[in-house]
mmCIF file of C-alpha atoms and ligand atoms in Angstrom:
data_model
loop_
_atom_site.group_PDB
_atom_site.id
_atom_site.type_symbol
_atom_site.label_atom_id
_atom_site.label_comp_id
_atom_site.label_asym_id
_atom_site.label_seq_id
_atom_site.Cartn_x
_atom_site.Cartn_y
_atom_site.Cartn_z
ATOM 1 C CA MET A 1 92.257 152.768 90.195
ATOM 2 C CA THR A 2 93.159 149.703 92.224
ATOM 3 C CA HIS A 3 95.348 149.533 95.285
ATOM 4 C CA LEU A 4 97.889 147.789 93.112
ATOM 5 C CA TRP A 5 98.414 150.878 91.039
ATOM 6 C CA ARG A 6 98.368 153.248 93.942
ATOM 7 C CA CYS A 7 100.892 150.990 95.588
ATOM 8 C CA GLY A 8 103.081 150.402 92.539
ATOM 9 C CA ALA A 9 102.998 153.950 91.236
ATOM 10 C CA GLY A 10 103.245 155.363 94.741
ATOM 11 C CA LEU A 11 106.495 153.526 95.184
ATOM 12 C CA ALA A 12 108.182 154.891 92.118
ATOM 13 C CA VAL A 13 106.578 158.264 91.569
ATOM 14 C CA LEU A 14 105.158 159.615 94.760
ATOM 15 C CA GLY A 15 107.480 158.044 97.242
ATOM 16 C CA PHE A 16 104.845 157.279 99.854
ATOM 17 C CA ALA A 17 104.737 153.595 99.229
ATOM 18 C CA SER A 18 104.368 152.590 102.829
ATOM 19 C CA LEU A 19 101.255 154.701 103.191
ATOM 20 C CA ALA A 20 99.618 153.431 99.988
ATOM 21 C CA CYS A 21 100.818 149.849 100.451
ATOM 22 C CA ALA A 22 99.583 149.748 103.993
ATOM 23 C CA GLU A 23 96.250 149.103 102.281
ATOM 24 C CA PHE A 24 97.379 145.735 100.943
ATOM 25 C CA PRO A 25 95.679 143.375 101.527
ATOM 26 C CA ASP A 26 92.213 144.843 101.863
ATOM 27 C CA LYS A 27 90.399 141.681 100.729
ATOM 28 C CA PRO A 28 91.032 137.921 100.978
ATOM 29 C CA VAL A 29 94.099 136.529 99.253
ATOM 30 C CA THR A 30 93.782 133.361 97.139
ATOM 31 C CA LEU A 31 96.417 130.672 97.379
ATOM 32 C CA VAL A 32 96.263 128.395 94.336
ATOM 33 C CA VAL A 33 97.189 124.742 94.908
ATOM 34 C CA PRO A 34 97.983 122.988 91.628
ATOM 35 C CA PHE A 35 96.902 119.544 92.906
ATOM 36 C CA SER A 36 93.719 117.919 94.252
ATOM 37 C CA ALA A 37 92.262 118.672 97.654
ATOM 38 C CA GLY A 38 93.362 116.315 100.414
ATOM 39 C CA GLY A 39 96.899 115.716 99.091
ATOM 40 C CA PRO A 40 100.209 116.900 100.541
ATOM 41 C CA SER A 41 100.418 120.192 98.628
ATOM 42 C CA ASP A 42 96.852 120.964 99.641
ATOM 43 C CA LYS A 43 97.570 120.161 103.286
ATOM 44 C CA ILE A 44 100.674 122.341 103.319
ATOM 45 C CA ALA A 45 98.783 125.200 101.679
ATOM 46 C CA ARG A 46 95.869 124.954 104.114
ATOM 47 C CA ASP A 47 98.198 125.020 107.118
ATOM 48 C CA LEU A 48 100.060 127.961 105.616
ATOM 49 C CA ALA A 49 96.817 129.817 104.851
ATOM 50 C CA GLU A 50 95.816 129.503 108.487
ATOM 51 C CA ALA A 51 99.185 130.765 109.720
ATOM 52 C CA LEU A 52 99.164 133.679 107.243
ATOM 53 C CA ARG A 53 95.830 134.981 108.411
ATOM 54 C CA LYS A 54 97.263 136.848 111.416
ATOM 55 C CA PRO A 55 100.303 138.504 109.798
ATOM 56 C CA LEU A 56 98.306 139.458 106.704
ATOM 57 C CA GLY A 57 95.214 140.528 108.614
ATOM 58 C CA GLN A 58 93.124 138.814 105.941
ATOM 59 C CA THR A 59 91.626 135.444 105.177
ATOM 60 C CA VAL A 60 93.605 133.286 102.767
ATOM 61 C CA ILE A 61 91.378 131.174 100.529
ATOM 62 C CA ILE A 62 92.572 127.923 98.965
ATOM 63 C CA GLU A 63 91.742 127.231 95.343
ATOM 64 C CA ASN A 64 92.618 123.813 93.917
ATOM 65 C CA ALA A 65 93.465 124.125 90.222
ATOM 66 C CA ALA A 66 94.659 120.574 89.594
ATOM 67 C CA GLY A 67 95.899 118.861 86.471
ATOM 68 C CA ALA A 68 98.889 118.099 84.269
ATOM 69 C CA GLY A 69 101.376 117.678 87.108
ATOM 70 C CA GLY A 70 100.759 121.135 88.581
ATOM 71 C CA THR A 71 101.084 123.050 85.319
ATOM 72 C CA VAL A 72 97.370 123.965 85.123
ATOM 73 C CA GLY A 73 97.478 125.844 88.438
ATOM 74 C CA SER A 74 100.873 127.386 87.693
ATOM 75 C CA ALA A 75 99.612 128.731 84.355
ATOM 76 C CA LYS A 76 96.597 130.189 86.080
ATOM 77 C CA VAL A 77 98.756 132.156 88.511
ATOM 78 C CA ALA A 78 101.196 133.237 85.789
ATOM 79 C CA ARG A 79 98.222 134.862 84.021
ATOM 80 C CA ALA A 80 96.571 136.317 87.117
ATOM 81 C CA ALA A 81 96.547 140.040 87.894
ATOM 82 C CA PRO A 82 99.897 140.908 89.522
ATOM 83 C CA ASP A 83 98.338 142.523 92.569
ATOM 84 C CA GLY A 84 99.324 140.111 95.342
ATOM 85 C CA TYR A 85 95.817 138.682 95.682
ATOM 86 C CA THR A 86 96.519 135.493 93.708
ATOM 87 C CA LEU A 87 99.486 133.406 94.823
ATOM 88 C CA LEU A 88 100.711 129.904 94.083
ATOM 89 C CA VAL A 89 102.125 127.306 96.405
ATOM 90 C CA HIS A 90 103.982 124.723 94.387
ATOM 91 C CA HIS A 91 106.655 122.123 94.909
ATOM 92 C CA ILE A 92 109.684 120.934 92.992
ATOM 93 C CA GLY A 93 107.416 120.624 89.931
ATOM 94 C CA MET A 94 108.016 124.309 89.318
ATOM 95 C CA ALA A 95 111.630 123.444 88.581
ATOM 96 C CA THR A 96 110.929 120.348 86.504
ATOM 97 C CA ALA A 97 108.015 121.352 84.236
ATOM 98 C CA PRO A 98 110.191 123.341 81.789
ATOM 99 C CA ALA A 99 112.186 120.207 80.958
ATOM 100 C CA LEU A 100 109.179 117.886 80.927
ATOM 101 C CA TYR A 101 106.715 119.888 78.863
ATOM 102 C CA ARG A 102 107.571 120.867 75.327
ATOM 103 C CA LYS A 103 104.730 123.345 75.283
ATOM 104 C CA LEU A 104 104.486 125.166 78.558
ATOM 105 C CA SER A 105 102.362 128.308 78.563
ATOM 106 C CA TYR A 106 104.564 130.053 81.149
ATOM 107 C CA LYS A 107 108.241 130.622 81.747
ATOM 108 C CA VAL A 108 110.123 129.572 84.862
ATOM 109 C CA PRO A 109 111.147 131.657 86.679
ATOM 110 C CA ASP A 110 110.490 134.676 84.424
ATOM 111 C CA ASP A 111 106.704 134.727 84.718
ATOM 112 C CA PHE A 112 106.744 134.608 88.508
ATOM 113 C CA GLU A 113 107.973 136.519 91.514
ATOM 114 C CA THR A 114 109.533 134.172 94.032
ATOM 115 C CA LEU A 115 108.385 134.802 97.592
ATOM 116 C CA GLY A 116 110.307 132.153 99.479
ATOM 117 C CA VAL A 117 110.915 128.430 99.857
ATOM 118 C CA ILE A 118 108.813 127.321 102.819
ATOM 119 C CA ASN A 119 109.623 123.710 103.559
ATOM 120 C CA GLU A 120 111.325 120.480 102.638
ATOM 121 C CA ALA A 121 109.154 117.425 102.433
ATOM 122 C CA PRO A 122 110.648 113.952 102.437
ATOM 123 C CA SER A 123 108.833 111.224 100.560
ATOM 124 C CA VAL A 124 108.422 107.523 101.064
ATOM 125 C CA LEU A 125 107.916 104.601 98.726
ATOM 126 C CA ILE A 126 104.647 102.909 99.633
ATOM 127 C CA GLY A 127 102.668 99.974 98.287
ATOM 128 C CA LYS A 128 99.125 98.601 98.316
ATOM 129 C CA PRO A 129 98.280 96.643 101.481
ATOM 130 C CA SER A 130 97.959 93.292 99.715
ATOM 131 C CA LEU A 131 101.570 93.248 98.465
ATOM 132 C CA THR A 132 103.363 90.271 99.939
ATOM 133 C CA ALA A 133 106.756 92.027 99.913
ATOM 134 C CA ASN A 134 107.692 92.997 103.445
ATOM 135 C CA ASN A 135 110.795 95.044 102.721
ATOM 136 C CA PHE A 136 112.488 96.821 99.855
ATOM 137 C CA ALA A 137 114.583 93.818 98.800
ATOM 138 C CA GLU A 138 111.416 91.724 98.420
ATOM 139 C CA LEU A 139 109.622 94.539 96.635
ATOM 140 C CA ARG A 140 112.554 94.910 94.269
ATOM 141 C CA GLN A 141 112.339 91.224 93.415
ATOM 142 C CA TRP A 142 108.594 91.415 92.877
ATOM 143 C CA ILE A 143 108.992 94.432 90.581
ATOM 144 C CA ALA A 144 111.765 92.662 88.649
ATOM 145 C CA SER A 145 109.580 89.639 88.018
ATOM 146 C CA ASN A 146 106.459 91.661 87.134
ATOM 147 C CA GLY A 147 108.167 94.521 85.258
ATOM 148 C CA GLY A 148 105.793 96.512 83.056
ATOM 149 C CA LYS A 149 102.737 95.041 84.792
ATOM 150 C CA VAL A 150 103.461 96.987 87.985
ATOM 151 C CA ASN A 151 101.235 100.072 88.236
ATOM 152 C CA LEU A 152 103.079 103.101 89.554
ATOM 153 C CA ALA A 153 100.706 105.884 90.587
ATOM 154 C CA ASN A 154 101.648 109.540 90.297
ATOM 155 C CA ALA A 155 100.117 113.004 90.375
ATOM 156 C CA GLY A 156 100.817 113.717 86.708
ATOM 157 C CA LEU A 157 103.875 114.505 84.653
ATOM 158 C CA GLY A 158 106.206 116.768 86.588
ATOM 159 C CA SER A 159 104.685 115.999 89.969
ATOM 160 C CA ALA A 160 106.984 114.939 92.779
ATOM 161 C CA SER A 161 105.608 111.407 92.688
ATOM 162 C CA HIS A 162 106.267 111.226 88.958
ATOM 163 C CA LEU A 163 109.880 112.395 89.371
ATOM 164 C CA CYS A 164 110.473 109.965 92.171
ATOM 165 C CA GLY A 165 108.990 107.192 90.019
ATOM 166 C CA LEU A 166 111.280 108.149 87.153
ATOM 167 C CA MET A 167 114.309 107.971 89.412
ATOM 168 C CA LEU A 168 113.117 104.677 90.852
ATOM 169 C CA GLN A 169 112.686 103.043 87.447
ATOM 170 C CA GLY A 170 116.116 104.352 86.446
ATOM 171 C CA ALA A 171 117.727 102.994 89.611
ATOM 172 C CA LEU A 172 115.981 99.625 89.254
ATOM 173 C CA LYS A 173 116.675 99.555 85.516
ATOM 174 C CA THR A 174 113.094 98.582 84.841
ATOM 175 C CA SER A 175 109.931 100.220 83.592
ATOM 176 C CA MET A 176 106.615 100.162 85.323
ATOM 177 C CA THR A 177 103.265 101.417 84.056
ATOM 178 C CA PRO A 178 102.683 105.004 85.208
ATOM 179 C CA VAL A 179 99.127 105.821 86.290
ATOM 180 C CA PRO A 180 98.615 109.587 86.498
ATOM 181 C CA TYR A 181 96.080 111.302 88.770
ATOM 182 C CA LYS A 182 95.341 114.976 89.461
ATOM 183 C CA GLY A 183 97.028 114.716 92.813
ATOM 184 C CA THR A 184 98.184 112.026 95.181
ATOM 185 C CA ALA A 185 94.997 112.243 97.259
ATOM 186 C CA PRO A 186 92.938 110.307 94.654
ATOM 187 C CA ALA A 187 95.992 108.124 93.920
ATOM 188 C CA MET A 188 96.206 107.236 97.615
ATOM 189 C CA THR A 189 92.545 106.160 97.621
ATOM 190 C CA ASP A 190 93.276 103.779 94.752
ATOM 191 C CA LEU A 191 96.491 102.520 96.342
ATOM 192 C CA ILE A 192 94.614 101.700 99.527
ATOM 193 C CA GLY A 193 91.937 99.995 97.420
ATOM 194 C CA GLY A 194 94.547 97.981 95.514
ATOM 195 C CA GLN A 195 93.786 99.447 92.069
ATOM 196 C CA VAL A 196 97.426 100.555 91.757
ATOM 197 C CA ASP A 197 100.526 98.900 93.196
ATOM 198 C CA VAL A 198 103.135 101.397 94.338
ATOM 199 C CA MET A 199 103.692 105.133 94.660
ATOM 200 C CA CYS A 200 106.149 107.652 96.021
ATOM 201 C CA GLU A 201 104.326 110.009 98.347
ATOM 202 C CA GLN A 202 105.294 112.828 100.618
ATOM 203 C CA ALA A 203 105.435 111.785 104.257
ATOM 204 C CA THR A 204 102.805 114.483 104.886
ATOM 205 C CA ASN A 205 100.117 112.253 103.444
ATOM 206 C CA ALA A 206 101.679 108.853 103.811
ATOM 207 C CA VAL A 207 102.344 108.818 107.562
ATOM 208 C CA PRO A 208 98.677 108.633 108.671
ATOM 209 C CA GLN A 209 98.076 105.797 106.168
ATOM 210 C CA ILE A 210 101.191 103.932 107.314
ATOM 211 C CA GLU A 211 100.121 104.352 110.930
ATOM 212 C CA GLY A 212 96.661 103.034 110.056
ATOM 213 C CA LYS A 213 98.296 100.077 108.233
ATOM 214 C CA LYS A 214 96.371 101.028 105.101
ATOM 215 C CA VAL A 215 99.534 100.971 102.973
ATOM 216 C CA LYS A 216 102.934 99.289 103.229
ATOM 217 C CA VAL A 217 106.096 101.373 103.443
ATOM 218 C CA TYR A 218 109.364 100.329 101.755
ATOM 219 C CA GLY A 219 111.803 103.192 102.071
ATOM 220 C CA ILE A 220 112.519 106.878 102.501
ATOM 221 C CA THR A 221 113.413 108.639 99.278
ATOM 222 C CA SER A 222 115.811 111.198 100.760
ATOM 223 C CA LEU A 223 119.191 110.481 102.332
ATOM 224 C CA GLN A 224 118.223 110.736 105.996
ATOM 225 C CA ARG A 225 115.927 108.510 107.996
ATOM 226 C CA LEU A 226 112.927 110.289 109.502
ATOM 227 C CA PRO A 227 112.495 110.751 113.235
ATOM 228 C CA LEU A 228 108.825 109.748 113.181
ATOM 229 C CA ALA A 229 107.448 106.828 115.177
ATOM 230 C CA ALA A 230 105.668 105.397 112.103
ATOM 231 C CA LEU A 231 108.972 105.327 110.180
ATOM 232 C CA LYS A 232 111.448 104.419 112.889
ATOM 233 C CA ASP A 233 112.307 101.089 111.246
ATOM 234 C CA THR A 234 112.116 102.332 107.667
ATOM 235 C CA PRO A 235 115.494 102.550 105.898
ATOM 236 C CA THR A 236 116.325 105.093 103.232
ATOM 237 C CA LEU A 237 116.235 103.654 99.708
ATOM 238 C CA SER A 238 119.923 104.488 99.550
ATOM 239 C CA GLU A 239 120.597 102.258 102.573
ATOM 240 C CA ALA A 240 118.331 99.587 101.119
ATOM 241 C CA GLY A 241 120.509 99.226 98.039
ATOM 242 C CA LEU A 242 119.788 102.167 95.701
ATOM 243 C CA ASN A 243 122.999 104.084 96.246
ATOM 244 C CA ASP A 244 122.541 107.833 96.704
ATOM 245 C CA PHE A 245 118.863 107.699 95.781
ATOM 246 C CA ASN A 246 117.667 111.156 96.766
ATOM 247 C CA VAL A 247 114.398 112.813 95.940
ATOM 248 C CA GLN A 248 113.686 115.635 98.339
ATOM 249 C CA VAL A 249 110.563 117.674 97.685
ATOM 250 C CA TRP A 250 110.418 121.358 98.570
ATOM 251 C CA HIS A 251 107.625 123.901 98.351
ATOM 252 C CA GLY A 252 107.770 127.582 97.506
ATOM 253 C CA VAL A 253 105.306 130.446 97.194
ATOM 254 C CA TYR A 254 104.970 132.526 94.017
ATOM 255 C CA ALA A 255 103.196 135.642 92.761
ATOM 256 C CA PRO A 256 102.637 136.651 89.142
ATOM 257 C CA ARG A 257 105.472 138.598 87.552
ATOM 258 C CA GLY A 258 105.080 142.337 87.945
ATOM 259 C CA THR A 259 103.576 142.273 91.424
ATOM 260 C CA PRO A 260 104.710 145.553 93.023
ATOM 261 C CA ALA A 261 107.822 145.344 95.178
ATOM 262 C CA ALA A 262 106.090 146.736 98.234
ATOM 263 C CA VAL A 263 103.355 144.089 97.997
ATOM 264 C CA LEU A 264 105.987 141.379 97.611
ATOM 265 C CA ALA A 265 107.842 142.692 100.656
ATOM 266 C CA LYS A 266 104.639 142.563 102.672
ATOM 267 C CA LEU A 267 103.888 139.023 101.516
ATOM 268 C CA ASN A 268 107.415 137.863 102.286
ATOM 269 C CA ALA A 269 107.239 139.389 105.773
ATOM 270 C CA ALA A 270 103.907 137.611 106.348
ATOM 271 C CA LEU A 271 105.433 134.353 105.141
ATOM 272 C CA ARG A 272 108.345 134.706 107.542
ATOM 273 C CA ALA A 273 105.961 135.407 110.425
ATOM 274 C CA ALA A 274 103.728 132.455 109.458
ATOM 275 C CA LEU A 275 106.682 130.067 109.378
ATOM 276 C CA LYS A 276 107.548 131.043 112.949
ATOM 277 C CA ASP A 277 104.040 130.235 114.150
ATOM 278 C CA PRO A 278 104.633 127.478 116.758
ATOM 279 C CA ASP A 279 101.402 125.695 115.804
ATOM 280 C CA LEU A 280 102.441 125.528 112.169
ATOM 281 C CA VAL A 281 105.959 124.340 113.033
ATOM 282 C CA LYS A 282 104.531 121.630 115.317
ATOM 283 C CA ARG A 283 102.060 120.413 112.707
ATOM 284 C CA GLU A 284 104.690 120.348 109.966
ATOM 285 C CA GLU A 285 107.268 118.535 112.091
ATOM 286 C CA ALA A 286 104.738 115.886 113.099
ATOM 287 C CA LEU A 287 104.448 115.022 109.392
ATOM 288 C CA GLY A 288 108.178 114.933 108.751
ATOM 289 C CA LEU A 289 108.350 118.362 107.105
ATOM 290 C CA THR A 290 111.216 120.735 107.791
ATOM 291 C CA VAL A 291 110.284 124.405 107.861
ATOM 292 C CA VAL A 292 112.829 126.373 105.855
ATOM 293 C CA ASN A 293 114.463 129.233 107.651
ATOM 294 C CA ASP A 294 117.547 129.924 105.573
ATOM 295 C CA ASP A 295 118.353 132.270 102.701
ATOM 296 C CA ARG A 296 115.905 130.415 100.433
ATOM 297 C CA LEU A 297 113.136 132.112 102.379
ATOM 298 C CA ASP A 298 114.366 135.309 100.770
ATOM 299 C CA PRO A 299 112.920 136.040 97.262
ATOM 300 C CA GLY A 300 116.446 136.243 95.774
ATOM 301 C CA GLY A 301 117.554 133.055 97.527
ATOM 302 C CA HIS A 302 114.394 131.256 96.373
ATOM 303 C CA ARG A 303 115.019 132.323 92.774
ATOM 304 C CA LYS A 304 118.610 131.128 92.907
ATOM 305 C CA TYR A 305 117.571 127.780 94.363
ATOM 306 C CA LEU A 306 114.802 127.397 91.767
ATOM 307 C CA GLU A 307 117.303 128.013 88.952
ATOM 308 C CA ALA A 308 119.716 125.461 90.443
ATOM 309 C CA GLU A 309 116.959 122.851 90.851
ATOM 310 C CA LYS A 310 115.753 123.540 87.303
ATOM 311 C CA ALA A 311 119.260 122.858 85.967
ATOM 312 C CA ARG A 312 119.715 119.731 88.118
ATOM 313 C CA TRP A 313 116.386 118.164 87.146
ATOM 314 C CA SER A 314 116.520 119.077 83.498
ATOM 315 C CA LYS A 315 119.583 116.847 83.199
ATOM 316 C CA VAL A 316 117.883 113.942 85.003
ATOM 317 C CA ILE A 317 114.760 114.319 82.846
ATOM 318 C CA LYS A 318 116.677 114.585 79.587
ATOM 319 C CA ASP A 319 118.722 111.524 80.524
ATOM 320 C CA ALA A 320 115.464 109.659 81.213
ATOM 321 C CA GLY A 321 114.107 110.762 77.816
ATOM 322 C CA GLU A 322 110.837 111.988 79.340
ATOM 323 C CA TYR A 323 108.708 114.760 77.924
ATOM 324 C CA ALA A 324 105.127 115.712 77.128
ATOM 325 C CA ASP A 325 103.563 118.005 74.585
HETATM 326 N N1 LIG B 401 102.276 114.924 96.255
HETATM 327 C C1 LIG B 401 101.809 115.153 94.933
HETATM 328 C C2 LIG B 401 102.949 114.980 93.973
HETATM 329 O O1 LIG B 401 103.292 113.867 93.755
HETATM 330 C C3 LIG B 401 101.048 116.349 94.690
HETATM 331 C C4 LIG B 401 99.863 116.470 95.576
HETATM 332 O O2 LIG B 401 98.827 115.877 95.343
HETATM 333 O O3 LIG B 401 99.998 117.221 96.518
HETATM 334 O O4 LIG B 401 103.485 115.886 93.407
#
């Protein structure tokens, strides 16, 4: 019998849950990232894995299960054994996939246990280095005159970059050609190389490239400017003329449905401890991320927020007429 069952059954039947559950985790925990290595979700997960090591007393291994805008990795975790040893770190895509995919092999949130929202990640609109546009107004003009020929990179349907691109095309009343990747890490390589033209990307990954002048930056996709040296002169897209343009990415951690309550409590406590780790906070802030420390870090609060985001985005997506089989 596994620790899961001793823990789960111990809780309900024997009443010595804390004794039995003290054994969790007794082997490394896997954190599934549903995007390619080297992208923002991967970076966030790797930093989190490091910070979780101490409170969990175990190594946390990263597994990249990329594809289809994060739905491949999410499906994998939905089907994993509900023992706390396979977790998912995923962004806003968790809330948007149900509206975007007609055939989704998992239900949101029903097939998951929510463990907590961990951060908010602003994004920026960036372009290949050879673009002549030097600000958003010039970029807007260039897009208007090139329309469907403009290649807009994204990390697949339902990814944050895809959603931001959808909103952008809606706000500009134009369509560009979407170019999907398995994550924004490979998309960034192509943007730098000039194979694609523009992309929305989380500041996490964009800031080092902006600092290195490898890409051009045109605007912040959320409503507040970012207090980062590389972005001190960058306006929000809302300020630059797209009224109320607001795409704010957030990440949460999930376990498969049916994970025992005592295991979930232990994971949530470890998450809370990890998010207080000063090294983690410093690293996240340097990349424009805000560590969440409100009631969304509670499993119930996370679930409520996920439901609200799912409702909000499903309207936007339906209005945009986007879906995939
Ligand atoms: N930032 C990506 C997105 O657009 C995902 C990633 O590669 O981390 O959703």
